[in-house]
Coordinates of C-alpha atoms in Angstrom, one line a residue:
X1 CA 60.0 -38.7 170.9
X2 CA 57.2 -41.2 171.3
X3 CA 56.7 -43.8 168.5
X4 CA 53.6 -43.6 166.5
X5 CA 51.2 -46.5 166.4
X6 CA 51.1 -48.1 163.0
X7 CA 47.9 -49.8 161.8
X8 CA 48.8 -52.6 159.5
X9 CA 45.4 -54.1 158.7
X10 CA 41.9 -53.1 159.2
X11 CA 39.1 -55.6 158.6
X12 CA 35.5 -54.4 158.3
X13 CA 32.9 -57.1 158.7
X14 CA 29.3 -56.3 157.6
X15 CA 26.8 -58.5 159.3
X16 CA 23.7 -59.3 157.3
X17 CA 20.5 -60.6 158.9
X18 CA 19.8 -64.2 157.9
X19 CA 17.3 -64.9 155.1
X20 CA 15.2 -67.9 155.9
X21 CA 14.4 -69.8 152.7
X22 CA 15.7 -72.6 150.6
X23 CA 19.3 -73.5 151.6
X24 CA 21.7 -72.2 149.0
X25 CA 19.5 -69.3 148.0
X26 CA 21.0 -66.7 150.3
X27 CA 21.5 -64.1 147.6
X28 CA 18.6 -62.7 145.8
X29 CA 18.6 -63.8 142.1
X30 CA 15.2 -62.7 140.8
X31 CA 13.8 -59.3 141.3
X32 CA 10.0 -58.8 141.2
X33 CA 9.4 -56.9 138.0
X34 CA 6.8 -54.2 137.3
X35 CA 5.1 -56.5 134.8
X36 CA 4.6 -59.1 137.5
X37 CA 2.8 -56.4 139.6
X38 CA 0.8 -55.5 136.5
X39 CA -0.4 -59.1 136.3
X40 CA -1.7 -58.8 139.9
X41 CA -4.3 -56.3 138.7
X42 CA -6.3 -59.2 137.3
X43 CA -6.2 -60.8 140.7
X44 CA -7.6 -57.6 142.2
X45 CA -10.5 -57.6 139.7
X46 CA -11.3 -61.3 140.1
X47 CA -11.1 -61.2 143.9
X48 CA -13.3 -58.1 144.1
X49 CA -15.9 -59.6 141.8
X50 CA -16.0 -62.9 143.8
X51 CA -16.3 -61.1 147.1
X52 CA -19.1 -59.0 145.8
X53 CA -21.0 -62.1 144.7
X54 CA -20.6 -63.8 148.0
X55 CA -21.7 -60.7 150.0
X56 CA -24.9 -60.4 148.0
X57 CA -25.8 -64.1 148.1
X58 CA -23.9 -66.0 150.8
X59 CA -24.6 -69.7 150.6
X60 CA -22.8 -73.0 150.6
X61 CA -23.3 -73.2 146.8
X62 CA -21.8 -69.8 146.2
X63 CA -19.1 -70.5 148.7
X64 CA -18.1 -73.6 146.8
X65 CA -17.9 -71.7 143.5
X66 CA -16.0 -69.0 145.2
X67 CA -13.5 -71.5 146.7
X68 CA -13.1 -73.3 143.3
X69 CA -12.6 -70.0 141.5
X70 CA -10.0 -68.9 144.1
X71 CA -8.2 -72.3 143.6
X72 CA -8.3 -71.7 139.9
X73 CA -7.0 -68.2 140.3
X74 CA -4.2 -69.4 142.6
X75 CA -3.3 -72.0 140.0
X76 CA -2.8 -69.4 137.3
X77 CA -1.0 -67.1 139.7
X78 CA 1.4 -69.8 141.0
X79 CA 2.2 -71.1 137.5
X80 CA 2.8 -67.5 136.2
X81 CA 4.8 -66.6 139.2
X82 CA 7.0 -69.7 138.9
X83 CA 7.7 -69.0 135.2
X84 CA 9.2 -65.7 136.3
X85 CA 11.0 -67.3 139.3
X86 CA 12.7 -70.1 137.3
X87 CA 13.0 -68.3 133.9
X88 CA 13.5 -64.5 134.6
X89 CA 13.4 -62.1 131.7
X90 CA 10.7 -60.7 129.5
X91 CA 10.2 -60.1 125.8
X92 CA 7.3 -58.9 123.8
X93 CA 5.9 -62.4 123.0
X94 CA 5.9 -63.4 126.6
X95 CA 4.2 -60.2 127.7
X96 CA 1.5 -60.6 125.1
X97 CA 0.8 -64.2 126.2
X98 CA 0.4 -63.0 129.8
X99 CA -1.9 -60.2 128.7
X100 CA -4.0 -62.8 126.8
X101 CA -4.2 -64.8 130.0
X102 CA -5.3 -61.7 132.0
X103 CA -8.1 -61.0 129.5
X104 CA -9.3 -64.6 129.7
X105 CA -9.2 -64.7 133.5
X106 CA -11.3 -61.6 133.8
X107 CA -13.8 -63.0 131.2
X108 CA -13.9 -66.3 133.1
X109 CA -14.6 -64.4 136.4
X110 CA -17.6 -62.7 134.8
X111 CA -19.1 -66.2 134.3
X112 CA -18.7 -67.1 137.9
X113 CA -22.2 -65.9 138.9
X114 CA -24.8 -68.7 139.1
X115 CA -28.5 -68.6 138.6
X116 CA -28.0 -67.6 135.0
X117 CA -26.4 -64.3 135.9
X118 CA -23.2 -63.0 134.3
X119 CA -21.6 -64.5 131.2
X120 CA -22.6 -68.0 130.1
X121 CA -20.7 -71.2 131.0
X122 CA -19.6 -71.6 127.4
X123 CA -17.8 -68.2 127.4
X124 CA -16.2 -69.1 130.8
X125 CA -14.9 -72.5 129.5
X126 CA -13.6 -70.9 126.3
X127 CA -11.8 -68.3 128.2
X128 CA -10.2 -70.8 130.6
X129 CA -9.1 -73.0 127.7
X130 CA -7.4 -70.1 126.0
X131 CA -5.8 -69.0 129.3
X132 CA -4.3 -72.4 129.9
X133 CA -3.2 -72.5 126.3
X134 CA -1.4 -69.2 126.6
X135 CA 0.3 -70.4 129.8
X136 CA 1.3 -73.6 128.1
X137 CA 2.9 -71.5 125.3
X138 CA 4.9 -69.5 127.9
X139 CA 6.4 -72.7 129.3
X140 CA 6.9 -74.2 125.9
X141 CA 9.1 -71.2 125.0
X142 CA 11.0 -71.7 128.3
X143 CA 11.4 -75.4 127.5
X144 CA 13.7 -74.5 124.6
X145 CA 16.3 -73.0 127.0
X146 CA 19.0 -75.5 127.9
X147 CA 19.0 -74.9 131.7
X148 CA 18.5 -77.1 134.8
X149 CA 15.0 -75.6 135.1
X150 CA 13.9 -76.9 131.7
X151 CA 12.5 -80.0 133.4
X152 CA 9.9 -77.9 135.1
X153 CA 9.0 -76.2 131.8
X154 CA 8.6 -79.6 130.1
X155 CA 6.3 -80.9 132.8
X156 CA 4.2 -77.7 133.0
X157 CA 3.9 -77.4 129.3
X158 CA 2.2 -80.7 129.1
X159 CA 0.1 -80.3 132.3
X160 CA -1.3 -76.8 131.3
X161 CA -1.9 -78.0 127.7
X162 CA -3.9 -80.9 129.2
X163 CA -5.9 -78.5 131.3
X164 CA -6.7 -76.5 128.2
X165 CA -8.0 -79.7 126.5
X166 CA -10.2 -80.5 129.6
X167 CA -11.7 -77.0 129.4
X168 CA -12.5 -77.6 125.8
X169 CA -14.4 -80.6 126.9
X170 CA -16.3 -78.4 129.4
X171 CA -17.0 -76.0 126.6
X172 CA -18.6 -78.7 124.4
X173 CA -20.5 -80.0 127.4
X174 CA -21.9 -76.6 128.2
X175 CA -22.8 -75.9 124.6
X176 CA -24.6 -79.2 123.8
X177 CA -25.4 -80.7 127.1
X178 CA -27.9 -78.1 128.3
X179 CA -29.1 -78.0 131.9
X180 CA -28.7 -81.8 132.3
X181 CA -24.9 -81.6 132.4
X182 CA -24.7 -78.4 134.5
X183 CA -24.0 -80.3 137.8
X184 CA -21.0 -81.9 136.2
X185 CA -19.4 -78.7 135.0
X186 CA -18.0 -78.1 138.5
X187 CA -16.2 -81.5 138.3
X188 CA -14.8 -80.6 134.9
X189 CA -13.3 -77.4 136.2
X190 CA -11.9 -79.2 139.2
X191 CA -10.4 -81.9 136.9
X192 CA -8.7 -79.1 134.8
X193 CA -7.3 -77.4 137.9
X194 CA -6.0 -80.7 139.2
X195 CA -4.3 -81.5 135.8
X196 CA -2.5 -78.1 136.0
X197 CA -1.6 -77.8 139.7
X198 CA -0.8 -81.4 140.8
X199 CA 2.3 -81.8 138.6
X200 CA 3.5 -78.5 140.0
X201 CA 3.0 -79.5 143.6
X202 CA 4.2 -83.1 143.4
X203 CA 6.7 -83.2 140.6
X204 CA 8.2 -79.8 140.0
X205 CA 8.5 -78.9 143.7
X206 CA 10.1 -82.3 144.6
X207 CA 12.6 -81.8 141.8
X208 CA 13.6 -78.2 142.3
X209 CA 13.5 -77.9 146.1
X210 CA 16.0 -80.7 146.3
X211 CA 18.2 -79.0 143.7
X212 CA 17.8 -75.6 145.3
X213 CA 16.7 -74.0 142.1
X214 CA 13.6 -72.0 143.3
X215 CA 14.3 -68.5 144.4
X216 CA 12.7 -68.5 147.8
X217 CA 13.0 -64.8 148.4
X218 CA 11.1 -64.0 145.2
X219 CA 8.4 -66.5 146.1
X220 CA 8.0 -65.1 149.6
X221 CA 7.8 -61.6 148.3
X222 CA 5.2 -62.4 145.7
X223 CA 3.1 -64.3 148.2
X224 CA 3.2 -61.3 150.6
X225 CA 2.1 -59.0 147.8
X226 CA -0.8 -61.3 147.0
X227 CA -1.9 -61.4 150.7
X228 CA -1.8 -57.6 150.8
X229 CA -4.2 -57.5 147.8
X230 CA -6.6 -59.9 149.5
X231 CA -6.5 -58.0 152.8
X232 CA -7.2 -54.8 150.9
X233 CA -10.4 -56.4 149.6
X234 CA -12.0 -55.8 153.0
X235 CA -11.8 -52.0 152.5
X236 CA -13.0 -52.3 148.9
X237 CA -16.1 -54.2 150.0
X238 CA -16.8 -51.6 152.7
X239 CA -16.6 -48.7 150.2
X240 CA -18.8 -50.5 147.7
X241 CA -21.5 -51.4 150.3
X242 CA -21.5 -48.0 152.0
X243 CA -21.4 -45.9 148.9
X244 CA -24.5 -43.7 148.4
X245 CA -25.4 -43.8 152.1
X246 CA -25.5 -40.6 154.2
X247 CA -24.3 -42.4 157.3
X248 CA -22.7 -45.6 158.5
X249 CA -25.5 -47.8 159.8
X250 CA -23.3 -49.8 162.1
X251 CA -20.1 -48.0 163.1
X252 CA -19.2 -50.9 165.5
X253 CA -18.7 -53.4 162.8
X254 CA -17.0 -50.7 160.7
X255 CA -14.3 -50.3 163.3
X256 CA -14.2 -54.1 164.0
X257 CA -13.4 -54.7 160.3
X258 CA -10.4 -52.4 160.5
X259 CA -9.2 -54.0 163.8
X260 CA -9.5 -57.5 162.4
X261 CA -7.7 -56.7 159.2
X262 CA -4.9 -55.0 161.1
X263 CA -4.6 -58.0 163.5
X264 CA -4.4 -60.4 160.6
X265 CA -1.8 -58.2 158.9
X266 CA 0.3 -58.0 162.1
X267 CA 0.3 -61.8 162.6
X268 CA 1.2 -62.6 159.0
X269 CA 3.7 -59.9 158.2
X270 CA 5.5 -60.1 161.6
X271 CA 5.3 -63.7 162.5
X272 CA 4.8 -65.7 159.2
X273 CA 6.4 -64.0 156.2
X274 CA 9.7 -63.0 157.8
X275 CA 10.5 -66.7 158.3
X276 CA 10.5 -67.2 154.5
X277 CA 9.6 -70.3 152.5
X278 CA 10.0 -73.8 153.8
X279 CA 12.8 -75.7 152.0
X280 CA 11.3 -79.1 152.0
X281 CA 8.8 -80.0 149.3
X282 CA 6.1 -81.4 151.6
X283 CA 6.2 -78.4 153.9
X284 CA 6.2 -76.0 150.9
X285 CA 3.0 -77.8 149.6
X286 CA 1.3 -77.3 152.9
X287 CA 2.5 -73.7 153.0
X288 CA 0.9 -73.0 149.6
X289 CA -2.4 -74.8 150.5
X290 CA -2.7 -72.9 153.8
X291 CA -2.3 -69.7 151.9
X292 CA -5.1 -70.7 149.6
X293 CA -7.4 -71.4 152.6
X294 CA -6.3 -68.1 154.3
X295 CA -7.2 -66.1 151.2
X296 CA -10.5 -67.8 150.8
X297 CA -11.4 -67.1 154.4
X298 CA -10.2 -63.5 154.1
X299 CA -12.3 -62.8 151.0
X300 CA -15.4 -64.3 152.4
X301 CA -15.0 -62.5 155.8
X302 CA -14.6 -59.2 153.9
X303 CA -17.9 -59.7 152.3
X304 CA -19.5 -60.7 155.6
X305 CA -18.2 -57.7 157.5
X306 CA -19.3 -55.3 154.7
X307 CA -22.8 -56.8 154.9
X308 CA -22.9 -56.4 158.7
X309 CA -21.8 -52.8 158.5
X310 CA -24.9 -51.8 156.5
X311 CA -27.2 -53.4 159.1
X312 CA -28.4 -50.9 161.8
X313 CA -28.1 -51.7 165.5
X314 CA -30.8 -54.0 166.8
X315 CA -31.4 -55.6 163.4
X316 CA -31.3 -59.4 163.2
X317 CA -28.0 -60.2 161.3
X318 CA -29.6 -63.3 159.7
X319 CA -27.4 -65.2 157.4
X320 CA -24.6 -62.6 157.6
X321 CA -24.2 -63.4 161.2
X322 CA -23.4 -67.0 160.3
X323 CA -21.2 -66.4 157.2
X324 CA -18.9 -64.0 158.9
X325 CA -17.5 -66.1 161.8
X326 CA -17.0 -69.2 159.6
X327 CA -14.6 -67.6 157.2
X328 CA -12.7 -66.0 160.1
X329 CA -12.3 -69.6 161.5
X330 CA -10.6 -70.5 158.2
X331 CA -8.3 -67.5 158.5
X332 CA -7.4 -68.4 162.1
X333 CA -6.8 -72.1 161.3
X334 CA -4.6 -71.2 158.3
X335 CA -2.6 -68.6 160.3
X336 CA -2.1 -71.1 163.1
X337 CA -0.7 -73.7 160.6
X338 CA 1.5 -71.1 158.9
X339 CA 2.9 -70.0 162.3
X340 CA 3.7 -73.6 163.2
X341 CA 5.4 -74.1 159.8
X342 CA 7.3 -70.9 160.3
X343 CA 8.5 -71.9 163.8
X344 CA 9.7 -75.3 162.6
X345 CA 11.3 -73.8 159.5
X346 CA 13.3 -71.4 161.7
X347 CA 14.5 -74.3 163.8
X348 CA 15.4 -76.4 160.8
X349 CA 17.3 -73.5 159.2
X350 CA 19.4 -73.0 162.3
X351 CA 20.1 -76.8 162.4
X352 CA 21.2 -76.8 158.7
X353 CA 23.3 -73.7 159.3
X354 CA 25.0 -75.3 162.3

């Protein structure tokens, strides 16, 4: 009788694809919650309003205000996202503070229109002061937790509180300064944004990237969701501009808009986002700034394409013909920079793994 083969040991090895991000953060620690996605609704509203303003009155002045408002919105989004990244978990007080911030951001967006349209500058500065104060309260509550991430909460509590005080100065200037101080209001907003975002970029990132505390997969996923919102603004602008018309005046630009958005989506989500987040602080800063430039160009280009679509064939495009290629140039430059960072990050990850 032939002997039976005896299997003494079976080892099953499951191979996982590598996750490119901060070294030491291979396992996902923080899931994107539904409340974080709910917060993104205010981003949709603010982006749509800014794009509509630029499509109706494209100019260098409106472009400057749109860029500053986008930087301001990105500041709030980054600070709120980082609070969930470093301090996961939600309670009723934290949710109420974020809802207060959302209400204030929508109110501030309504004061974006210049030429005395929309809400007044006083209302805008009051809303921004309250929004920064609510964000400071969120980090102050996180400060009380005895964790390695408490350093970030301590720094950002002070920086966002300082930004709230600067917005109060803007409120007083807008209330009592009249039209004489109106040119300086832009500088006050910029100073408040710098007070809030610079400690995040140059203190918190330096500290926590070296200590491998930031959950890179959470950050990468949240940034991808924000890019999807911005790309979707192209279709929103088309629908708003073409609503009420019995036909599409310029089908060529209508199709080109879809082709451009699809091309941008393909480049970003197949070549940039899969490489994850750079693990060095200076590269992560560039990564964030390039995303800000990318979104500004995408929002402005969405308004330009929508304006060109309603122009019949043979009509002089005028200013729309200038303001559409320029934002696309910003998009291409930012995508090129992100692709270079992604390539170098992939090489650096392999070297660290070796």
